[in-house]
PDB file of C-alpha atoms in Angstrom:
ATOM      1  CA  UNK F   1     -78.431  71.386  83.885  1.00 84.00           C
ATOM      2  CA  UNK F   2     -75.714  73.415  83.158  1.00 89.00           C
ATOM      3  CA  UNK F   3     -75.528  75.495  79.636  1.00 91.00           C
ATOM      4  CA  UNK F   4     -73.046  75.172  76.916  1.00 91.00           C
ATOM      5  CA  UNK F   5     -71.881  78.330  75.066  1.00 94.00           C
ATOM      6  CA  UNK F   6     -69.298  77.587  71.304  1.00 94.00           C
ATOM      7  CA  UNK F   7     -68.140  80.882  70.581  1.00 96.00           C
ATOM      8  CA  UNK F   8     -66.796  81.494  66.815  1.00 97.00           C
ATOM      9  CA  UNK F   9     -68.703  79.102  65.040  1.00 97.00           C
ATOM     10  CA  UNK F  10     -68.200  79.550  60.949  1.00 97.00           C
ATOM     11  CA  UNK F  11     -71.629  80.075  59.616  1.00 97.00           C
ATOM     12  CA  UNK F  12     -70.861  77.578  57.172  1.00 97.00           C
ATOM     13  CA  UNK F  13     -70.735  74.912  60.032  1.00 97.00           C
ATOM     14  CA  UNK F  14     -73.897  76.313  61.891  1.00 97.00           C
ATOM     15  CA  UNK F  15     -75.899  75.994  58.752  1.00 98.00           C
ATOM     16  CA  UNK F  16     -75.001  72.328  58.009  1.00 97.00           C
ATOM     17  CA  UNK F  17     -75.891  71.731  61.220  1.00 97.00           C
ATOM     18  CA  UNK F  18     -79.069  73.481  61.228  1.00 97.00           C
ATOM     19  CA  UNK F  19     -79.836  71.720  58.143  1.00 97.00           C
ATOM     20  CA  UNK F  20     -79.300  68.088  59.614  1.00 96.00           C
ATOM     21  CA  UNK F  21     -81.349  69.462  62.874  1.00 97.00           C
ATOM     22  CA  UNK F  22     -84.315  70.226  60.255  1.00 97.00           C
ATOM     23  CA  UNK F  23     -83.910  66.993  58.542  1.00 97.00           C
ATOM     24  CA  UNK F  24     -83.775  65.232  62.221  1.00 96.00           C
ATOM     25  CA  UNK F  25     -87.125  66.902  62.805  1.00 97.00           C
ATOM     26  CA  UNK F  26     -85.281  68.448  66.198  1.00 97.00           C
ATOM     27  CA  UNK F  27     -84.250  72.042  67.092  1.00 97.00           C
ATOM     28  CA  UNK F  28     -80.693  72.730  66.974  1.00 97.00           C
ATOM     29  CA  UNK F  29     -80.448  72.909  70.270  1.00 96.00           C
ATOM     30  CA  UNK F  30     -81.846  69.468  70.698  1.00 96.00           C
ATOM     31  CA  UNK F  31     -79.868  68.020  68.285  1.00 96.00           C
ATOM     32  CA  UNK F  32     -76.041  69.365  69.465  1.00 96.00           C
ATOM     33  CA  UNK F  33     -76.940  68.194  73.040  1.00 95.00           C
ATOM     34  CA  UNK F  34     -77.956  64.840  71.084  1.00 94.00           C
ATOM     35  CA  UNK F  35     -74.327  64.907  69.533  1.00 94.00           C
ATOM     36  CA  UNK F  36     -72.553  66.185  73.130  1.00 92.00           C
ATOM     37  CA  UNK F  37     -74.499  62.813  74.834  1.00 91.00           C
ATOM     38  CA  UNK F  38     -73.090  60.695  72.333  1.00 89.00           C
ATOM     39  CA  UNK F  39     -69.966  61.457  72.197  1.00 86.00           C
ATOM     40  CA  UNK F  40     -69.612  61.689  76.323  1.00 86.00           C
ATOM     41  CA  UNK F  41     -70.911  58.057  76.065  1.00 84.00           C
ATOM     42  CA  UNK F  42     -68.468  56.983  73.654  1.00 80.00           C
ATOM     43  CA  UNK F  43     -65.742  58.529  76.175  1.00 80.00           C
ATOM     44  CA  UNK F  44     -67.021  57.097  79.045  1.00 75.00           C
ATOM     45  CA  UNK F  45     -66.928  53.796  77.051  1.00 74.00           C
ATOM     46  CA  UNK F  46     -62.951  54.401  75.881  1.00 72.00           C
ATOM     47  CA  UNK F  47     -62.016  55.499  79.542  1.00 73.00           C
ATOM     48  CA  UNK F  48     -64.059  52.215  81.185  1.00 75.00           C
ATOM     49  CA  UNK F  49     -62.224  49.560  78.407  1.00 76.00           C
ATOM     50  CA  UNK F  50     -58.968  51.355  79.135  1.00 75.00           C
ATOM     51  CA  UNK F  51     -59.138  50.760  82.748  1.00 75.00           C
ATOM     52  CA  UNK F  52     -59.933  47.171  82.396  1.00 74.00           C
ATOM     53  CA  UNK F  53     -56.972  46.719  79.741  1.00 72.00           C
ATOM     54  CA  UNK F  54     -54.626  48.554  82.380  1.00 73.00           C
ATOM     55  CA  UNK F  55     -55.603  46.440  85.464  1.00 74.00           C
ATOM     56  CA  UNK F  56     -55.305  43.491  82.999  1.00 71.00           C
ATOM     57  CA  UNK F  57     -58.089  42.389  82.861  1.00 63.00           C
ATOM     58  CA  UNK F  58     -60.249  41.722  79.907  1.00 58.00           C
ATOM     59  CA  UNK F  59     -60.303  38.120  78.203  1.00 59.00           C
ATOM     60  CA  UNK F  60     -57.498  37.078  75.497  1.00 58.00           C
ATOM     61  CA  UNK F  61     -56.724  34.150  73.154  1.00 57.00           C
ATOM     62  CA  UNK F  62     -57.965  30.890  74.667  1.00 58.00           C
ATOM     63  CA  UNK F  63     -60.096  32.680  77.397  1.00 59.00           C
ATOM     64  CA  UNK F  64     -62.369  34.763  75.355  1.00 63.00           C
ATOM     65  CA  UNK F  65     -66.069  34.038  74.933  1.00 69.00           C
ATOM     66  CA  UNK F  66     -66.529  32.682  71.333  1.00 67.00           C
ATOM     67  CA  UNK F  67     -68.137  35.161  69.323  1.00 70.00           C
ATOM     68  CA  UNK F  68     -71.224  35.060  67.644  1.00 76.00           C
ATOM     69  CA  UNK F  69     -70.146  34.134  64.069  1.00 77.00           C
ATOM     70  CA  UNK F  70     -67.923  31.483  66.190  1.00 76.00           C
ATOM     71  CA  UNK F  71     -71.048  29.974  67.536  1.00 78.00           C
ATOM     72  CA  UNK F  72     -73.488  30.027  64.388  1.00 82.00           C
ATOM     73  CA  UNK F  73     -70.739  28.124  62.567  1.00 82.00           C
ATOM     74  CA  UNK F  74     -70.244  25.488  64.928  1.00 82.00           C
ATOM     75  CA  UNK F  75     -74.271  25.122  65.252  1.00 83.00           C
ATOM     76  CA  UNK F  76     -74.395  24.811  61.101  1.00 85.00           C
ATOM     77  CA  UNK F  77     -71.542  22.045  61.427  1.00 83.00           C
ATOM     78  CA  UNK F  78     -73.123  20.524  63.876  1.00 81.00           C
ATOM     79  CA  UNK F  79     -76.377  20.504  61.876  1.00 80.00           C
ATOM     80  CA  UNK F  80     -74.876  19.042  58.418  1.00 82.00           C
ATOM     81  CA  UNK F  81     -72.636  16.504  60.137  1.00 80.00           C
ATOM     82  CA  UNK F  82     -76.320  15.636  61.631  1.00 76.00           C
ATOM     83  CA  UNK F  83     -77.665  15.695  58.183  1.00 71.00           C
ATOM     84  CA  UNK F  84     -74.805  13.327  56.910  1.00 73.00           C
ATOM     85  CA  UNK F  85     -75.375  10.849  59.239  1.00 72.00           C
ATOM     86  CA  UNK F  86     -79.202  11.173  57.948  1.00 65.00           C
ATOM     87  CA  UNK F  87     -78.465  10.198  54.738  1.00 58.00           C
TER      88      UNK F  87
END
């Protein structure tokens, strides 16, 4: 693995941070490298949705998957027009 070094660090800023570590139950250590991994995911997710947008792909309009909210409202029509009919 290779090692990190922030030089210059306010002491204000290391403190809060030490202070969330404590409250994490982690060192501080293992709670910066926690923030460093997220945040290198999050990139990794912006750069991989920004190559797909640029090589145009990606679905739009018409073609994109219905969503979940799209789908639980056509099951609940789908279940009172059934309950109409019932009645």
């Amino acid at each position: 693995m290779v090692a990190l070094q922030i030089r210059d660090v306010p002491p204000a800023v290391r403190e809060t941070l030490a202070r969330e570590a404590r409250r994490r139950g982690q060192s501080l250590q293992a709670y910066l490298l926690d923030i460093v991994e997220a945040e290198a995911a999050r990139r990794d997710n912006v750069d991989l949705i920004t190559a797909v947008v640029e090589l145009g792909g990606g679905l739009t309009g018409a073609e994109r998957e219905p969503s979940s909210s799209d789908v639980l409202r056509s099951l609940r029509n789908e279940r009172e027009a059934g309950l109409a009919r019932d009645r």
